[in-house]
JSON list of C-alpha atoms in Angstrom, two decimals:
[
{"chain": "A", "resi": 1, "resn": "GLN", "atom": "CA", "xyz": [0.00, 0.00, 0.00]},
{"chain": "A", "resi": 2, "resn": "VAL", "atom": "CA", "xyz": [0.93, 3.63, -0.50]},
{"chain": "A", "resi": 3, "resn": "GLN", "atom": "CA", "xyz": [-0.32, 6.52, 1.58]},
{"chain": "A", "resi": 4, "resn": "LEU", "atom": "CA", "xyz": [-0.27, 10.03, 0.13]},
{"chain": "A", "resi": 5, "resn": "VAL", "atom": "CA", "xyz": [-1.14, 13.04, 2.28]},
{"chain": "A", "resi": 6, "resn": "GLU", "atom": "CA", "xyz": [-1.46, 16.47, 0.70]},
{"chain": "A", "resi": 7, "resn": "SER", "atom": "CA", "xyz": [-1.18, 19.75, 2.59]},
{"chain": "A", "resi": 8, "resn": "GLY", "atom": "CA", "xyz": [-0.72, 23.44, 1.92]},
{"chain": "A", "resi": 9, "resn": "GLY", "atom": "CA", "xyz": [-4.01, 24.33, 0.29]},
{"chain": "A", "resi": 10, "resn": "GLY", "atom": "CA", "xyz": [-6.05, 27.35, 1.30]},
{"chain": "A", "resi": 11, "resn": "LEU", "atom": "CA", "xyz": [-7.59, 30.63, 0.23]},
{"chain": "A", "resi": 12, "resn": "VAL", "atom": "CA", "xyz": [-5.43, 33.11, -1.68]},
{"chain": "A", "resi": 13, "resn": "GLN", "atom": "CA", "xyz": [-6.06, 36.21, -3.75]},
{"chain": "A", "resi": 14, "resn": "ALA", "atom": "CA", "xyz": [-5.49, 36.24, -7.48]},
{"chain": "A", "resi": 15, "resn": "GLY", "atom": "CA", "xyz": [-1.82, 36.82, -8.23]},
{"chain": "A", "resi": 16, "resn": "GLY", "atom": "CA", "xyz": [-0.73, 35.14, -5.02]},
{"chain": "A", "resi": 17, "resn": "SER", "atom": "CA", "xyz": [1.23, 31.97, -4.38]},
{"chain": "A", "resi": 18, "resn": "LEU", "atom": "CA", "xyz": [0.81, 28.68, -2.56]},
{"chain": "A", "resi": 19, "resn": "ARG", "atom": "CA", "xyz": [3.05, 25.66, -2.07]},
{"chain": "A", "resi": 20, "resn": "LEU", "atom": "CA", "xyz": [1.47, 22.25, -1.86]},
{"chain": "A", "resi": 21, "resn": "SER", "atom": "CA", "xyz": [3.19, 19.26, -0.30]},
{"chain": "A", "resi": 22, "resn": "CYS", "atom": "CA", "xyz": [2.49, 15.55, -0.61]},
{"chain": "A", "resi": 23, "resn": "ALA", "atom": "CA", "xyz": [4.04, 13.22, 1.96]},
{"chain": "A", "resi": 24, "resn": "ALA", "atom": "CA", "xyz": [4.30, 9.61, 0.80]},
{"chain": "A", "resi": 25, "resn": "SER", "atom": "CA", "xyz": [4.72, 6.43, 2.80]},
{"chain": "A", "resi": 26, "resn": "GLY", "atom": "CA", "xyz": [4.10, 2.71, 2.56]},
{"chain": "A", "resi": 27, "resn": "ARG", "atom": "CA", "xyz": [5.91, -0.44, 1.51]},
{"chain": "A", "resi": 28, "resn": "ALA", "atom": "CA", "xyz": [4.65, -0.23, -2.05]},
{"chain": "A", "resi": 29, "resn": "PHE", "atom": "CA", "xyz": [6.00, 3.28, -2.57]},
{"chain": "A", "resi": 30, "resn": "ARG", "atom": "CA", "xyz": [8.17, 2.84, -5.67]},
{"chain": "A", "resi": 31, "resn": "PRO", "atom": "CA", "xyz": [7.10, 5.52, -8.08]},
{"chain": "A", "resi": 32, "resn": "TYR", "atom": "CA", "xyz": [8.13, 5.77, -11.67]},
{"chain": "A", "resi": 33, "resn": "THR", "atom": "CA", "xyz": [6.59, 9.21, -11.72]},
{"chain": "A", "resi": 34, "resn": "MET", "atom": "CA", "xyz": [4.60, 11.31, -9.26]},
{"chain": "A", "resi": 35, "resn": "GLY", "atom": "CA", "xyz": [1.95, 13.71, -10.43]},
{"chain": "A", "resi": 36, "resn": "TRP", "atom": "CA", "xyz": [-0.41, 16.48, -9.44]},
{"chain": "A", "resi": 37, "resn": "PHE", "atom": "CA", "xyz": [-3.96, 16.62, -10.75]},
{"chain": "A", "resi": 38, "resn": "ARG", "atom": "CA", "xyz": [-6.83, 18.93, -9.94]},
{"chain": "A", "resi": 39, "resn": "GLN", "atom": "CA", "xyz": [-10.59, 18.78, -10.10]},
{"chain": "A", "resi": 40, "resn": "ALA", "atom": "CA", "xyz": [-12.92, 21.76, -10.10]},
{"chain": "A", "resi": 41, "resn": "PRO", "atom": "CA", "xyz": [-16.63, 21.42, -9.27]},
{"chain": "A", "resi": 42, "resn": "GLY", "atom": "CA", "xyz": [-18.53, 19.84, -12.15]},
{"chain": "A", "resi": 43, "resn": "LYS", "atom": "CA", "xyz": [-15.37, 19.10, -14.13]},
{"chain": "A", "resi": 44, "resn": "GLY", "atom": "CA", "xyz": [-13.17, 16.10, -14.76]},
{"chain": "A", "resi": 45, "resn": "ARG", "atom": "CA", "xyz": [-9.77, 15.50, -13.22]},
{"chain": "A", "resi": 46, "resn": "GLU", "atom": "CA", "xyz": [-7.16, 17.64, -14.98]},
{"chain": "A", "resi": 47, "resn": "PHE", "atom": "CA", "xyz": [-3.43, 16.93, -15.29]},
{"chain": "A", "resi": 48, "resn": "VAL", "atom": "CA", "xyz": [-1.31, 19.64, -13.66]},
{"chain": "A", "resi": 49, "resn": "ALA", "atom": "CA", "xyz": [2.27, 18.35, -13.53]},
{"chain": "A", "resi": 50, "resn": "SER", "atom": "CA", "xyz": [4.43, 15.25, -13.17]},
{"chain": "A", "resi": 51, "resn": "ILE", "atom": "CA", "xyz": [8.02, 14.44, -12.31]},
{"chain": "A", "resi": 52, "resn": "TRP", "atom": "CA", "xyz": [10.21, 11.37, -12.68]},
{"chain": "A", "resi": 53, "resn": "TRP", "atom": "CA", "xyz": [11.16, 10.04, -9.25]},
{"chain": "A", "resi": 54, "resn": "ILE", "atom": "CA", "xyz": [14.56, 8.95, -10.58]},
{"chain": "A", "resi": 55, "resn": "GLY", "atom": "CA", "xyz": [15.91, 11.75, -12.75]},
{"chain": "A", "resi": 56, "resn": "SER", "atom": "CA", "xyz": [14.50, 15.20, -13.26]},
{"chain": "A", "resi": 57, "resn": "ASN", "atom": "CA", "xyz": [12.12, 15.09, -16.20]},
{"chain": "A", "resi": 58, "resn": "THR", "atom": "CA", "xyz": [9.00, 17.16, -15.65]},
{"chain": "A", "resi": 59, "resn": "GLU", "atom": "CA", "xyz": [5.81, 17.77, -17.60]},
{"chain": "A", "resi": 60, "resn": "TYR", "atom": "CA", "xyz": [3.14, 20.43, -17.16]},
{"chain": "A", "resi": 61, "resn": "GLY", "atom": "CA", "xyz": [-0.39, 21.00, -18.28]},
{"chain": "A", "resi": 62, "resn": "ASP", "atom": "CA", "xyz": [-0.79, 23.86, -20.73]},
{"chain": "A", "resi": 63, "resn": "SER", "atom": "CA", "xyz": [-2.86, 25.94, -18.31]},
{"chain": "A", "resi": 64, "resn": "VAL", "atom": "CA", "xyz": [-0.12, 26.04, -15.64]},
{"chain": "A", "resi": 65, "resn": "LYS", "atom": "CA", "xyz": [3.09, 26.20, -17.69]},
{"chain": "A", "resi": 66, "resn": "GLY", "atom": "CA", "xyz": [5.31, 29.04, -16.58]},
{"chain": "A", "resi": 67, "resn": "ARG", "atom": "CA", "xyz": [3.37, 29.54, -13.32]},
{"chain": "A", "resi": 68, "resn": "PHE", "atom": "CA", "xyz": [3.62, 26.21, -11.46]},
{"chain": "A", "resi": 69, "resn": "THR", "atom": "CA", "xyz": [6.74, 24.22, -10.59]},
{"chain": "A", "resi": 70, "resn": "ILE", "atom": "CA", "xyz": [6.79, 20.59, -9.50]},
{"chain": "A", "resi": 71, "resn": "SER", "atom": "CA", "xyz": [9.68, 19.34, -7.37]},
{"chain": "A", "resi": 72, "resn": "LYS", "atom": "CA", "xyz": [10.57, 16.50, -5.02]},
{"chain": "A", "resi": 73, "resn": "ASP", "atom": "CA", "xyz": [12.68, 15.53, -2.04]},
{"chain": "A", "resi": 74, "resn": "THR", "atom": "CA", "xyz": [13.42, 11.84, -2.49]},
{"chain": "A", "resi": 75, "resn": "ALA", "atom": "CA", "xyz": [15.10, 11.59, 0.91]},
{"chain": "A", "resi": 76, "resn": "LYS", "atom": "CA", "xyz": [11.83, 12.71, 2.54]},
{"chain": "A", "resi": 77, "resn": "ASN", "atom": "CA", "xyz": [9.52, 10.96, 0.04]},
{"chain": "A", "resi": 78, "resn": "THR", "atom": "CA", "xyz": [7.81, 14.29, -0.46]},
{"chain": "A", "resi": 79, "resn": "LEU", "atom": "CA", "xyz": [6.41, 15.91, -3.57]},
{"chain": "A", "resi": 80, "resn": "TYR", "atom": "CA", "xyz": [5.84, 19.64, -3.94]},
{"chain": "A", "resi": 81, "resn": "LEU", "atom": "CA", "xyz": [3.91, 22.00, -6.18]},
{"chain": "A", "resi": 82, "resn": "GLN", "atom": "CA", "xyz": [4.86, 25.68, -6.13]},
{"chain": "A", "resi": 83, "resn": "MET", "atom": "CA", "xyz": [1.99, 27.70, -7.56]},
{"chain": "A", "resi": 84, "resn": "ASN", "atom": "CA", "xyz": [2.61, 31.32, -8.52]},
{"chain": "A", "resi": 85, "resn": "SER", "atom": "CA", "xyz": [0.49, 33.94, -10.26]},
{"chain": "A", "resi": 86, "resn": "LEU", "atom": "CA", "xyz": [-2.63, 32.11, -9.21]},
{"chain": "A", "resi": 87, "resn": "LYS", "atom": "CA", "xyz": [-5.87, 32.77, -11.07]},
{"chain": "A", "resi": 88, "resn": "PRO", "atom": "CA", "xyz": [-9.49, 32.18, -10.04]},
{"chain": "A", "resi": 89, "resn": "GLU", "atom": "CA", "xyz": [-9.65, 29.38, -12.62]},
{"chain": "A", "resi": 90, "resn": "ASP", "atom": "CA", "xyz": [-6.98, 27.52, -10.61]},
{"chain": "A", "resi": 91, "resn": "THR", "atom": "CA", "xyz": [-9.60, 26.94, -7.91]},
{"chain": "A", "resi": 92, "resn": "ALA", "atom": "CA", "xyz": [-9.94, 23.18, -7.44]},
{"chain": "A", "resi": 93, "resn": "VAL", "atom": "CA", "xyz": [-9.15, 20.24, -5.21]},
{"chain": "A", "resi": 94, "resn": "TYR", "atom": "CA", "xyz": [-5.54, 19.28, -5.87]},
{"chain": "A", "resi": 95, "resn": "TYR", "atom": "CA", "xyz": [-4.49, 15.64, -5.68]},
{"chain": "A", "resi": 96, "resn": "CYS", "atom": "CA", "xyz": [-1.09, 14.00, -5.72]},
{"chain": "A", "resi": 97, "resn": "ALA", "atom": "CA", "xyz": [-0.77, 10.60, -7.33]},
{"chain": "A", "resi": 98, "resn": "HIS", "atom": "CA", "xyz": [1.69, 7.71, -7.57]},
{"chain": "A", "resi": 99, "resn": "ARG", "atom": "CA", "xyz": [2.48, 5.95, -10.85]},
{"chain": "A", "resi": 100, "resn": "ALA", "atom": "CA", "xyz": [4.37, 2.70, -10.43]},
{"chain": "A", "resi": 101, "resn": "LEU", "atom": "CA", "xyz": [4.88, 1.60, -14.01]},
{"chain": "A", "resi": 102, "resn": "SER", "atom": "CA", "xyz": [6.00, 3.16, -17.25]},
{"chain": "A", "resi": 103, "resn": "MET", "atom": "CA", "xyz": [2.80, 2.00, -18.91]},
{"chain": "A", "resi": 104, "resn": "GLY", "atom": "CA", "xyz": [0.44, 4.63, -20.16]},
{"chain": "A", "resi": 105, "resn": "ASN", "atom": "CA", "xyz": [1.54, 8.21, -19.89]},
{"chain": "A", "resi": 106, "resn": "SER", "atom": "CA", "xyz": [2.16, 10.62, -17.05]},
{"chain": "A", "resi": 107, "resn": "TYR", "atom": "CA", "xyz": [-0.68, 13.02, -17.92]},
{"chain": "A", "resi": 108, "resn": "THR", "atom": "CA", "xyz": [-3.52, 10.49, -17.81]},
{"chain": "A", "resi": 109, "resn": "ALA", "atom": "CA", "xyz": [-5.17, 9.86, -14.47]},
{"chain": "A", "resi": 110, "resn": "LEU", "atom": "CA", "xyz": [-5.75, 6.17, -15.27]},
{"chain": "A", "resi": 111, "resn": "SER", "atom": "CA", "xyz": [-1.97, 5.64, -15.35]},
{"chain": "A", "resi": 112, "resn": "TYR", "atom": "CA", "xyz": [-1.75, 6.32, -11.59]},
{"chain": "A", "resi": 113, "resn": "ASP", "atom": "CA", "xyz": [-2.43, 3.67, -8.97]},
{"chain": "A", "resi": 114, "resn": "TYR", "atom": "CA", "xyz": [-2.54, 5.56, -5.66]},
{"chain": "A", "resi": 115, "resn": "TRP", "atom": "CA", "xyz": [-4.09, 8.92, -4.83]},
{"chain": "A", "resi": 116, "resn": "GLY", "atom": "CA", "xyz": [-4.15, 11.28, -1.90]},
{"chain": "A", "resi": 117, "resn": "GLN", "atom": "CA", "xyz": [-7.33, 12.65, -0.36]},
{"chain": "A", "resi": 118, "resn": "GLY", "atom": "CA", "xyz": [-6.85, 16.08, -1.94]},
{"chain": "A", "resi": 119, "resn": "THR", "atom": "CA", "xyz": [-6.38, 19.61, -0.67]},
{"chain": "A", "resi": 120, "resn": "GLN", "atom": "CA", "xyz": [-8.63, 22.54, -1.55]},
{"chain": "A", "resi": 121, "resn": "VAL", "atom": "CA", "xyz": [-7.15, 25.57, -3.29]},
{"chain": "A", "resi": 122, "resn": "THR", "atom": "CA", "xyz": [-9.42, 28.59, -3.66]},
{"chain": "A", "resi": 123, "resn": "VAL", "atom": "CA", "xyz": [-8.31, 31.69, -5.56]},
{"chain": "A", "resi": 124, "resn": "SER", "atom": "CA", "xyz": [-10.42, 34.79, -5.09]},
{"chain": "A", "resi": 125, "resn": "SER", "atom": "CA", "xyz": [-10.65, 37.54, -7.70]}
]
């Protein structure tokens, strides 16, 4: 099993910043990649960013490129998402996810096998 616990969400004004964290644990924690997704009310789960756990390759969704940065601390088994220049349309529940295999691709939710409970990010205009 893998446990993923997100933190760092909250209410912020447009143009502000937040840093999300995702603490991972469990015997089955052996990610190929780790990712962040988000889901706004009434919408599907949207890819935000992913990072290789070994190596440094990253990918970003088009709507967050240049504003968000994904990073990791492998010694602490912790994933981060630095969010700058936040917009009201960034309002969503943000989830971190674990992808164990190289099957599929890193921007599809079905490729991930474990998920956190999510943390709410609300951006006011």
